[in-house]
mmCIF file of C-alpha atoms in Angstrom:
data_model
loop_
_atom_site.group_PDB
_atom_site.id
_atom_site.type_symbol
_atom_site.label_atom_id
_atom_site.label_comp_id
_atom_site.label_asym_id
_atom_site.label_seq_id
_atom_site.Cartn_x
_atom_site.Cartn_y
_atom_site.Cartn_z
ATOM 1 C CA MET A 24 0.001 0.007 -0.001
ATOM 2 C CA LYS A 25 1.328 3.419 -0.940
ATOM 3 C CA PHE A 26 -0.256 6.871 -1.008
ATOM 4 C CA THR A 27 0.647 10.560 -0.532
ATOM 5 C CA ILE A 28 -1.177 13.285 1.429
ATOM 6 C CA GLU A 29 -0.443 17.003 1.693
ATOM 7 C CA GLN A 30 0.359 17.977 5.278
ATOM 8 C CA GLN A 31 -2.266 20.756 5.534
ATOM 9 C CA ALA A 32 -5.035 18.320 4.549
ATOM 10 C CA LEU A 33 -3.921 15.778 7.140
ATOM 11 C CA VAL A 34 -2.876 17.534 10.331
ATOM 12 C CA ASP A 35 -6.195 19.004 11.493
ATOM 13 C CA PRO A 36 -8.006 15.648 11.216
ATOM 14 C CA LEU A 37 -5.042 13.951 12.917
ATOM 15 C CA ARG A 38 -5.273 16.328 15.905
ATOM 16 C CA LYS A 39 -8.950 15.498 16.370
ATOM 17 C CA LEU A 40 -8.325 11.774 15.937
ATOM 18 C CA ALA A 41 -5.395 11.754 18.372
ATOM 19 C CA SER A 42 -7.560 13.447 21.021
ATOM 20 C CA THR A 43 -10.120 10.672 20.582
ATOM 21 C CA ALA A 44 -7.676 7.764 20.765
ATOM 22 C CA PRO A 45 -6.379 7.137 24.312
ATOM 23 C CA ASP A 46 -2.676 6.826 25.054
ATOM 24 C CA ALA A 47 -1.708 3.150 25.365
ATOM 25 C CA ALA A 48 -0.201 3.745 28.817
ATOM 26 C CA SER A 49 -3.511 5.081 30.140
ATOM 27 C CA LEU A 50 -5.566 2.041 29.145
ATOM 28 C CA ASN A 51 -6.634 -0.245 31.953
ATOM 29 C CA ALA A 52 -6.602 -3.989 32.257
ATOM 30 C CA SER A 53 -10.072 -4.337 30.773
ATOM 31 C CA VAL A 54 -8.425 -4.073 27.362
ATOM 32 C CA SER A 55 -6.743 -7.456 27.152
ATOM 33 C CA GLY A 56 -3.682 -8.285 25.060
ATOM 34 C CA THR A 57 -0.828 -6.143 23.821
ATOM 35 C CA ASP A 58 -2.150 -5.918 20.262
ATOM 36 C CA ALA A 59 -5.581 -4.876 21.499
ATOM 37 C CA VAL A 60 -4.051 -2.132 23.663
ATOM 38 C CA ASN A 61 -1.904 -0.858 20.805
ATOM 39 C CA ALA A 62 -4.824 -1.011 18.368
ATOM 40 C CA VAL A 63 -7.171 1.155 20.424
ATOM 41 C CA ALA A 64 -4.381 3.723 20.826
ATOM 42 C CA SER A 65 -3.902 3.768 17.046
ATOM 43 C CA ILE A 66 -5.523 5.238 13.959
ATOM 44 C CA LEU A 67 -7.090 2.790 11.547
ATOM 45 C CA ILE A 68 -6.263 3.595 7.931
ATOM 46 C CA GLU A 69 -8.456 1.865 5.359
ATOM 47 C CA PRO A 70 -9.303 2.319 1.693
ATOM 48 C CA GLU A 71 -12.507 4.144 0.806
ATOM 49 C CA LYS A 72 -13.903 5.214 -2.535
ATOM 50 C CA GLY A 73 -11.883 8.181 -3.732
ATOM 51 C CA GLY A 74 -9.352 8.082 -0.883
ATOM 52 C CA VAL A 75 -8.644 6.695 2.571
ATOM 53 C CA ARG A 76 -10.536 6.759 5.839
ATOM 54 C CA PHE A 77 -8.719 7.599 9.085
ATOM 55 C CA THR A 78 -10.558 6.337 12.193
ATOM 56 C CA ALA A 79 -9.907 6.574 15.954
ATOM 57 C CA THR A 80 -11.825 5.230 18.937
ATOM 58 C CA ASP A 81 -11.665 4.936 22.729
ATOM 59 C CA ASN A 82 -14.171 2.022 22.749
ATOM 60 C CA THR A 83 -17.102 4.342 23.522
ATOM 61 C CA LEU A 84 -16.581 7.079 20.906
ATOM 62 C CA ARG A 85 -15.578 6.690 17.248
ATOM 63 C CA LEU A 86 -14.435 9.473 14.924
ATOM 64 C CA ALA A 87 -13.540 9.098 11.233
ATOM 65 C CA PHE A 88 -12.346 11.414 8.466
ATOM 66 C CA HIS A 89 -12.333 10.792 4.730
ATOM 67 C CA ILE A 90 -9.251 12.183 2.943
ATOM 68 C CA PRO A 91 -9.041 12.072 -0.877
ATOM 69 C CA VAL A 92 -5.806 10.452 -2.074
ATOM 70 C CA GLU A 93 -4.484 8.565 -5.055
ATOM 71 C CA GLY A 94 -2.733 5.377 -4.051
ATOM 72 C CA GLU A 95 -1.735 1.852 -4.972
ATOM 73 C CA ASP A 96 -2.962 -1.437 -3.548
ATOM 74 C CA LEU A 97 -4.613 0.182 -0.522
ATOM 75 C CA LYS A 98 -5.120 -2.121 2.479
ATOM 76 C CA PRO A 99 -6.381 -1.594 6.044
ATOM 77 C CA CYS A 100 -3.711 -1.065 8.733
ATOM 78 C CA THR A 101 -3.178 0.801 11.997
ATOM 79 C CA VAL A 102 -0.639 3.481 12.952
ATOM 80 C CA PRO A 103 0.130 4.848 16.463
ATOM 81 C CA ALA A 104 -2.021 7.989 16.812
ATOM 82 C CA SER A 105 0.134 10.272 18.964
ATOM 83 C CA THR A 106 3.356 9.323 17.170
ATOM 84 C CA LEU A 107 1.913 9.981 13.730
ATOM 85 C CA LEU A 108 0.535 13.374 14.811
ATOM 86 C CA HIS A 109 3.841 14.381 16.381
ATOM 87 C CA ILE A 110 5.740 13.590 13.176
ATOM 88 C CA CYS A 111 3.316 15.035 10.638
ATOM 89 C CA SER A 112 2.561 18.262 12.545
ATOM 90 C CA ARG A 113 6.222 19.227 12.322
ATOM 91 C CA PHE A 114 6.419 19.119 8.534
ATOM 92 C CA SER A 115 5.641 22.303 6.567
ATOM 93 C CA ALA A 116 2.081 22.919 5.387
ATOM 94 C CA ASP A 117 2.951 22.191 1.748
ATOM 95 C CA ALA A 118 4.847 18.972 2.523
ATOM 96 C CA GLU A 119 3.847 15.879 0.577
ATOM 97 C CA ILE A 120 3.861 13.063 3.110
ATOM 98 C CA CYS A 121 4.259 9.553 1.734
ATOM 99 C CA PHE A 122 2.774 6.493 3.445
ATOM 100 C CA GLU A 123 3.936 3.043 2.368
ATOM 101 C CA LEU A 124 3.036 -0.245 4.066
ATOM 102 C CA GLU A 125 5.851 -2.755 3.980
ATOM 103 C CA GLY A 126 5.236 -5.997 2.165
ATOM 104 C CA ASP A 127 4.864 -8.100 5.292
ATOM 105 C CA GLY A 128 2.305 -5.621 6.664
ATOM 106 C CA LYS A 129 4.184 -5.147 9.957
ATOM 107 C CA ALA A 130 5.410 -1.555 9.541
ATOM 108 C CA MET A 131 4.282 1.690 7.921
ATOM 109 C CA ASN A 132 6.967 3.881 6.366
ATOM 110 C CA VAL A 133 6.212 7.603 6.689
ATOM 111 C CA SER A 134 8.482 9.940 4.744
ATOM 112 C CA HIS A 135 9.004 13.410 3.372
ATOM 113 C CA GLY A 136 12.196 14.809 1.869
ATOM 114 C CA ARG A 137 15.084 13.408 3.895
ATOM 115 C CA SER A 138 12.869 12.360 6.818
ATOM 116 C CA ARG A 139 12.176 8.646 7.163
ATOM 117 C CA TYR A 140 10.136 6.881 9.868
ATOM 118 C CA LYS A 141 9.144 3.259 10.292
ATOM 119 C CA LEU A 142 6.107 2.805 12.572
ATOM 120 C CA VAL A 143 5.100 -0.626 13.846
ATOM 121 C CA VAL A 144 1.511 -1.436 12.963
ATOM 122 C CA VAL A 145 -1.084 -3.788 14.478
ATOM 123 C CA ASP A 146 -3.382 -6.055 12.522
ATOM 124 C CA ALA A 147 -6.414 -4.002 11.467
ATOM 125 C CA ASN A 148 -8.665 -6.824 12.722
ATOM 126 C CA GLU A 149 -7.635 -5.904 16.264
ATOM 127 C CA PHE A 150 -9.071 -2.399 15.897
ATOM 128 C CA PRO A 151 -12.185 -2.191 18.090
ATOM 129 C CA GLY A 152 -15.591 -1.353 16.703
ATOM 130 C CA ILE A 153 -18.763 0.054 18.197
ATOM 131 C CA THR A 154 -21.738 -2.186 17.498
ATOM 132 C CA SER A 155 -24.413 -0.302 15.602
ATOM 133 C CA GLN A 156 -28.125 -0.849 16.039
ATOM 134 C CA ASP A 157 -31.090 -0.138 13.822
ATOM 135 C CA ASP A 158 -32.202 3.500 14.117
ATOM 136 C CA GLU A 159 -35.082 4.241 16.446
ATOM 137 C CA TYR A 160 -35.116 7.969 15.747
ATOM 138 C CA GLU A 161 -33.682 10.351 13.177
ATOM 139 C CA LEU A 162 -33.324 14.008 14.202
ATOM 140 C CA SER A 163 -32.696 16.749 11.656
ATOM 141 C CA LEU A 164 -30.744 19.788 12.871
ATOM 142 C CA PRO A 165 -28.718 22.544 11.142
ATOM 143 C CA GLU A 166 -25.035 21.997 11.850
ATOM 144 C CA ASN A 167 -24.528 25.510 13.207
ATOM 145 C CA THR A 168 -27.516 25.076 15.531
ATOM 146 C CA LEU A 169 -26.111 21.934 17.110
ATOM 147 C CA ARG A 170 -22.712 23.576 17.475
ATOM 148 C CA SER A 171 -24.202 26.685 19.082
ATOM 149 C CA LEU A 172 -26.300 24.628 21.524
ATOM 150 C CA LEU A 173 -23.405 22.495 22.716
ATOM 151 C CA SER A 174 -20.945 25.409 22.892
ATOM 152 C CA SER A 175 -23.373 27.459 24.984
ATOM 153 C CA VAL A 176 -23.805 24.911 27.773
ATOM 154 C CA ARG A 177 -20.807 22.535 27.866
ATOM 155 C CA TYR A 178 -18.904 24.601 30.449
ATOM 156 C CA ALA A 179 -21.495 23.607 33.084
ATOM 157 C CA MET A 180 -21.115 19.829 32.645
ATOM 158 C CA ALA A 181 -20.169 17.906 35.779
ATOM 159 C CA GLN A 182 -16.556 16.675 35.704
ATOM 160 C CA ASN A 183 -16.402 14.182 38.576
ATOM 161 C CA ASP A 184 -19.748 13.201 39.969
ATOM 162 C CA MET A 185 -21.313 9.967 41.187
ATOM 163 C CA ARG A 186 -24.451 11.145 39.403
ATOM 164 C CA TYR A 187 -23.203 9.821 36.071
ATOM 165 C CA TYR A 188 -26.191 11.281 34.195
ATOM 166 C CA LEU A 189 -24.718 14.766 34.822
ATOM 167 C CA LEU A 190 -21.471 13.845 33.019
ATOM 168 C CA GLY A 191 -22.643 15.192 29.693
ATOM 169 C CA VAL A 192 -25.190 17.360 27.901
ATOM 170 C CA LEU A 193 -28.892 16.604 27.650
ATOM 171 C CA LEU A 194 -30.541 17.225 24.288
ATOM 172 C CA ASP A 195 -34.230 17.656 24.934
ATOM 173 C CA VAL A 196 -35.675 17.238 21.462
ATOM 174 C CA GLY A 197 -39.271 17.997 20.601
ATOM 175 C CA PRO A 198 -41.058 18.269 17.254
ATOM 176 C CA ASP A 199 -40.333 22.014 16.904
ATOM 177 C CA SER A 200 -37.481 22.774 19.322
ATOM 178 C CA VAL A 201 -34.216 21.474 20.754
ATOM 179 C CA THR A 202 -32.942 22.399 24.209
ATOM 180 C CA ALA A 203 -29.411 21.654 25.434
ATOM 181 C CA VAL A 204 -28.854 21.430 29.195
ATOM 182 C CA ALA A 205 -25.791 20.964 31.386
ATOM 183 C CA THR A 206 -25.374 21.180 35.156
ATOM 184 C CA ASP A 207 -22.940 20.184 37.869
ATOM 185 C CA GLY A 208 -25.389 20.893 40.706
ATOM 186 C CA HIS A 209 -23.914 24.341 41.451
ATOM 187 C CA ARG A 210 -24.746 25.963 38.139
ATOM 188 C CA MET A 211 -26.833 25.218 35.087
ATOM 189 C CA ALA A 212 -26.823 26.299 31.463
ATOM 190 C CA VAL A 213 -29.863 25.991 29.200
ATOM 191 C CA ALA A 214 -29.958 26.905 25.503
ATOM 192 C CA GLU A 215 -32.955 26.467 23.200
ATOM 193 C CA HIS A 216 -33.457 26.767 19.447
ATOM 194 C CA ALA A 217 -36.755 26.644 17.581
ATOM 195 C CA VAL A 218 -36.317 24.172 14.728
ATOM 196 C CA GLN A 219 -38.334 21.475 12.994
ATOM 197 C CA THR A 220 -36.611 18.225 14.015
ATOM 198 C CA GLY A 221 -38.699 15.563 12.346
ATOM 199 C CA VAL A 222 -39.592 13.694 15.568
ATOM 200 C CA ASN A 223 -43.178 13.074 16.593
ATOM 201 C CA GLU A 224 -42.534 12.634 20.315
ATOM 202 C CA PRO A 225 -39.881 14.049 22.655
ATOM 203 C CA VAL A 226 -36.545 12.236 22.990
ATOM 204 C CA GLN A 227 -33.822 13.070 25.547
ATOM 205 C CA PRO A 228 -30.389 11.641 24.709
ATOM 206 C CA ILE A 229 -27.490 12.515 27.043
ATOM 207 C CA ILE A 230 -24.254 13.004 25.093
ATOM 208 C CA PRO A 231 -21.222 12.144 27.274
ATOM 209 C CA SER A 232 -18.732 14.904 28.067
ATOM 210 C CA LYS A 233 -15.995 13.582 25.768
ATOM 211 C CA GLY A 234 -18.481 13.301 22.931
ATOM 212 C CA VAL A 235 -19.557 16.903 23.529
ATOM 213 C CA GLU A 236 -15.960 18.121 23.462
ATOM 214 C CA GLU A 237 -15.175 16.238 20.245
ATOM 215 C CA LEU A 238 -18.374 17.417 18.535
ATOM 216 C CA THR A 239 -17.640 21.065 19.287
ATOM 217 C CA LYS A 240 -14.257 20.593 17.537
ATOM 218 C CA ILE A 241 -15.643 19.075 14.343
ATOM 219 C CA LEU A 242 -18.899 20.988 13.907
ATOM 220 C CA THR A 243 -18.803 24.232 11.926
ATOM 221 C CA ASP A 244 -21.024 27.283 11.463
ATOM 222 C CA GLN A 245 -22.391 25.954 8.213
ATOM 223 C CA GLU A 246 -26.180 25.945 7.919
ATOM 224 C CA GLN A 247 -26.802 22.616 6.166
ATOM 225 C CA ASP A 248 -28.890 20.055 7.973
ATOM 226 C CA LEU A 249 -27.367 17.123 9.840
ATOM 227 C CA VAL A 250 -29.213 13.899 10.476
ATOM 228 C CA LEU A 251 -28.623 12.507 13.951
ATOM 229 C CA HIS A 252 -29.309 8.785 14.150
ATOM 230 C CA LEU A 253 -30.389 7.511 17.580
ATOM 231 C CA ALA A 254 -30.522 3.811 18.401
ATOM 232 C CA GLY A 255 -30.739 2.562 21.974
ATOM 233 C CA ASN A 256 -27.774 4.163 23.719
ATOM 234 C CA HIS A 257 -25.953 5.153 20.525
ATOM 235 C CA LEU A 258 -25.745 8.382 18.552
ATOM 236 C CA ARG A 259 -24.132 8.730 15.147
ATOM 237 C CA LEU A 260 -23.992 11.413 12.483
ATOM 238 C CA GLU A 261 -22.140 12.204 9.277
ATOM 239 C CA LEU A 262 -21.079 15.653 8.248
ATOM 240 C CA SER A 263 -21.736 16.780 4.681
ATOM 241 C CA GLY A 264 -19.501 15.657 1.874
ATOM 242 C CA ASP A 265 -18.488 12.541 3.873
ATOM 243 C CA ARG A 266 -15.805 14.701 5.461
ATOM 244 C CA CYS A 267 -16.396 13.273 8.924
ATOM 245 C CA ALA A 268 -18.361 10.564 10.718
ATOM 246 C CA PHE A 269 -19.035 10.578 14.457
ATOM 247 C CA HIS A 270 -20.409 7.754 16.620
ATOM 248 C CA THR A 271 -20.724 7.696 20.406
ATOM 249 C CA MET A 272 -22.416 5.685 23.105
ATOM 250 C CA LEU A 273 -24.879 7.797 25.104
ATOM 251 C CA VAL A 274 -25.060 8.154 28.879
ATOM 252 C CA ASP A 275 -27.515 5.542 30.101
ATOM 253 C CA GLY A 276 -29.744 7.302 32.625
ATOM 254 C CA LYS A 277 -32.549 9.768 33.164
ATOM 255 C CA TYR A 278 -31.690 13.442 33.408
ATOM 256 C CA PRO A 279 -33.331 15.423 36.243
ATOM 257 C CA ASP A 280 -36.199 17.748 35.367
ATOM 258 C CA TYR A 281 -34.236 20.922 34.663
ATOM 259 C CA ARG A 282 -37.364 23.019 34.193
ATOM 260 C CA THR A 283 -38.048 23.035 37.909
ATOM 261 C CA VAL A 284 -34.688 24.742 38.522
ATOM 262 C CA VAL A 285 -34.951 27.498 35.895
ATOM 263 C CA PRO A 286 -36.311 30.637 37.629
ATOM 264 C CA THR A 287 -39.643 31.803 36.256
ATOM 265 C CA GLU A 288 -39.331 35.352 37.565
ATOM 266 C CA ARG A 289 -36.852 37.631 39.303
ATOM 267 C CA LYS A 290 -37.830 40.959 40.872
ATOM 268 C CA LEU A 291 -34.548 42.791 40.218
ATOM 269 C CA ARG A 292 -32.825 42.844 36.827
ATOM 270 C CA ALA A 293 -29.552 44.593 36.042
ATOM 271 C CA GLU A 294 -28.232 45.033 32.497
ATOM 272 C CA VAL A 295 -24.438 45.308 32.284
ATOM 273 C CA SER A 296 -21.727 45.277 29.650
ATOM 274 C CA ARG A 297 -20.685 41.640 29.353
ATOM 275 C CA GLU A 298 -17.053 42.433 28.513
ATOM 276 C CA ALA A 299 -16.742 45.046 31.279
ATOM 277 C CA LEU A 300 -18.065 42.589 33.840
ATOM 278 C CA ILE A 301 -15.740 39.793 32.649
ATOM 279 C CA LYS A 302 -12.700 42.092 32.946
ATOM 280 C CA ALA A 303 -13.711 43.294 36.436
ATOM 281 C CA ALA A 304 -14.313 39.694 37.549
ATOM 282 C CA GLU A 305 -10.929 38.558 36.222
ATOM 283 C CA ARG A 306 -9.148 41.411 38.002
ATOM 284 C CA ILE A 307 -10.612 40.522 41.379
ATOM 285 C CA ILE A 308 -9.760 36.797 41.300
ATOM 286 C CA PRO A 309 -6.364 37.166 43.108
ATOM 287 C CA VAL A 310 -8.061 38.547 46.238
ATOM 288 C CA THR A 311 -10.720 35.823 46.452
ATOM 289 C CA ASP A 312 -10.405 32.816 48.747
ATOM 290 C CA GLU A 313 -8.415 30.147 46.897
ATOM 291 C CA LEU A 314 -10.810 27.389 47.888
ATOM 292 C CA THR A 315 -14.228 28.994 47.418
ATOM 293 C CA GLN A 316 -13.453 31.755 44.852
ATOM 294 C CA ALA A 317 -16.339 33.632 46.480
ATOM 295 C CA VAL A 318 -17.280 37.241 45.753
ATOM 296 C CA ILE A 319 -20.228 39.326 46.903
ATOM 297 C CA LEU A 320 -22.287 41.116 44.273
ATOM 298 C CA THR A 321 -24.190 44.101 45.619
ATOM 299 C CA PHE A 322 -27.158 45.599 43.782
ATOM 300 C CA LYS A 323 -27.812 48.843 45.629
ATOM 301 C CA ASP A 324 -27.995 52.037 43.637
ATOM 302 C CA ASP A 325 -29.329 52.302 40.097
ATOM 303 C CA GLU A 326 -25.990 52.873 38.363
ATOM 304 C CA ASN A 327 -23.282 50.555 39.697
ATOM 305 C CA LEU A 328 -22.952 46.860 40.400
ATOM 306 C CA GLU A 329 -20.399 46.300 43.182
ATOM 307 C CA ILE A 330 -18.123 43.258 43.311
ATOM 308 C CA GLY A 331 -16.313 42.678 46.593
ATOM 309 C CA ALA A 332 -13.866 39.991 47.664
ATOM 310 C CA ARG A 333 -11.562 39.074 50.554
ATOM 311 C CA ASN A 334 -9.079 36.231 50.791
ATOM 312 C CA ASN A 335 -7.779 34.310 53.813
ATOM 313 C CA LYS A 336 -4.609 36.472 53.904
ATOM 314 C CA GLY A 337 -6.658 39.585 54.491
ATOM 315 C CA ASP A 338 -6.343 41.066 50.993
ATOM 316 C CA THR A 339 -9.492 42.798 49.766
ATOM 317 C CA GLY A 340 -10.735 44.160 46.476
ATOM 318 C CA GLU A 341 -13.722 46.028 45.091
ATOM 319 C CA GLU A 342 -14.860 46.618 41.527
ATOM 320 C CA GLN A 343 -17.759 48.639 40.185
ATOM 321 C CA VAL A 344 -19.438 48.070 36.819
ATOM 322 C CA GLY A 345 -22.028 50.402 35.372
ATOM 323 C CA MET A 346 -25.528 48.976 35.058
ATOM 324 C CA LYS A 347 -29.127 49.783 34.206
ATOM 325 C CA ILE A 348 -31.423 48.379 36.843
ATOM 326 C CA ASP A 349 -35.111 47.475 36.687
ATOM 327 C CA ARG A 350 -37.075 46.638 39.839
ATOM 328 C CA ASP A 351 -40.536 45.148 40.187
ATOM 329 C CA ASP A 352 -42.880 46.244 42.940
ATOM 330 C CA GLY A 353 -41.813 44.621 46.200
ATOM 331 C CA ALA A 354 -38.185 44.192 45.148
ATOM 332 C CA GLU A 355 -35.627 44.673 47.895
ATOM 333 C CA LYS A 356 -33.798 47.983 47.795
ATOM 334 C CA GLU A 357 -30.410 46.323 48.294
ATOM 335 C CA VAL A 358 -29.515 42.765 47.403
ATOM 336 C CA LYS A 359 -26.225 41.071 48.252
ATOM 337 C CA ILE A 360 -25.476 37.649 46.799
ATOM 338 C CA SER A 361 -22.335 35.536 47.235
ATOM 339 C CA ILE A 362 -21.290 33.456 44.230
ATOM 340 C CA ASN A 363 -18.246 31.699 42.771
ATOM 341 C CA ILE A 364 -16.519 34.273 40.544
ATOM 342 C CA LYS A 365 -15.279 31.675 38.053
ATOM 343 C CA TYR A 366 -18.817 30.417 37.595
ATOM 344 C CA LEU A 367 -19.820 33.979 36.723
ATOM 345 C CA ILE A 368 -16.975 34.328 34.212
ATOM 346 C CA ASP A 369 -17.793 30.954 32.574
ATOM 347 C CA SER A 370 -21.434 31.949 32.190
ATOM 348 C CA LEU A 371 -20.622 35.345 30.696
ATOM 349 C CA GLN A 372 -18.119 33.898 28.246
ATOM 350 C CA ALA A 373 -20.631 31.304 27.036
ATOM 351 C CA LEU A 374 -23.352 33.961 26.823
ATOM 352 C CA GLY A 375 -21.928 35.949 23.919
ATOM 353 C CA GLY A 376 -23.341 39.258 22.777
ATOM 354 C CA SER A 377 -22.617 42.740 24.118
ATOM 355 C CA ASP A 378 -24.813 42.959 27.229
ATOM 356 C CA ALA A 379 -25.882 40.563 29.955
ATOM 357 C CA VAL A 380 -28.883 40.709 32.265
ATOM 358 C CA LEU A 381 -28.346 39.562 35.880
ATOM 359 C CA ALA A 382 -31.640 38.803 37.639
ATOM 360 C CA VAL A 383 -32.051 38.127 41.382
ATOM 361 C CA ASN A 384 -34.690 38.082 44.110
ATOM 362 C CA ASP A 385 -32.532 38.050 47.226
ATOM 363 C CA GLY A 386 -29.243 36.737 48.532
ATOM 364 C CA SER A 387 -30.512 33.207 49.172
ATOM 365 C CA SER A 388 -31.997 32.347 45.763
ATOM 366 C CA SER A 389 -30.269 31.580 42.493
ATOM 367 C CA MET A 390 -29.061 34.234 40.071
ATOM 368 C CA LEU A 391 -30.312 34.050 36.466
ATOM 369 C CA ILE A 392 -28.040 35.352 33.711
ATOM 370 C CA THR A 393 -29.406 35.895 30.193
ATOM 371 C CA PRO A 394 -28.247 37.804 27.109
ATOM 372 C CA SER A 395 -29.963 41.112 26.464
ATOM 373 C CA GLU A 396 -30.885 39.618 23.095
ATOM 374 C CA GLY A 397 -31.255 35.844 22.953
ATOM 375 C CA SER A 398 -32.830 32.963 24.808
ATOM 376 C CA SER A 399 -30.073 31.079 26.634
ATOM 377 C CA LYS A 400 -30.284 30.866 30.436
ATOM 378 C CA HIS A 401 -27.440 30.472 32.911
ATOM 379 C CA ILE A 402 -28.175 29.830 36.560
ATOM 380 C CA ILE A 403 -25.686 30.125 39.458
ATOM 381 C CA MET A 404 -26.580 28.938 42.933
ATOM 382 C CA PRO A 405 -25.634 31.263 45.828
ATOM 383 C CA MET A 406 -22.957 30.500 48.398
ATOM 384 C CA LYS A 407 -23.032 31.178 52.097
ATOM 385 C CA ALA A 408 -21.658 34.675 52.556
#
């Protein structure tokens, strides 16, 4: 087998594939046999009409890219993922990289100019697959919509939690809308898009955190529709032009009813410059407590939002950000709420737009953050002051 690929067409897919494939040293004993361990840490290269298909997996997630090439006697083989990326990423963008499988099929020669590498390969039959099932549902979504939904909420996913159903993003799909939800129990992000999905009854797949991270890397802002295929606890999709195929197992569990947590009303609403608030929040971080990262937001007068902090060394800091405030009848004249400053920054960064609206009732209830124009909702639970 012999074929040539230009470096700039190869490296970006390789980066995404290498982040999917685990390092062999990190694999546990559940993957039995040296060849099996090496195979799952490798990229599968196999012939496909008009080119080759590069595939990586971690046994729960599978990612594949089609790359057009002209070659001779193409055969399936595997190549170490991290090693191949390291080598190819250091060639120039216009480099023509040659791949040639040795006759006995035990090594892949990778070369360009005066550079020569021989990489040991594993039998392609050892490369693990993810068993597909017949589709139960097909969801139709614009690619940029799915990317926007996931990007808006993924920061709030739980990272280490015994409640495994929080380790990902819920897609709450109805006939005419899709809502993405993520929470770690201390904060929640909810983003909704009105779109005709093609389903007749609601479905609620939970995409695992690694799947969410990989999807946000491969999805673009293009508007063409994607078809998401759901079968049991599997999700798969193909991006247009056969440029990429994605397949992941879903989180097996029932997501909590997020609607009961989203505030329906808040008596005090303050509109602030999103960028100004982010910069003020970032400046005050060094004088917050290292463990809690707590600050106190004070809504008092009608012009300035105060941010105060004190750390365990006695350092203090105060910031003021201009705001426009709107109070309902019965709203408290002054509201102080203690929150984690990094949670605030994460929410504002995911929010986008120029202005943010911070809505509160009192210091003991959650704070709702929304864009001045848009429908996403970001909720932060208060801390003990």
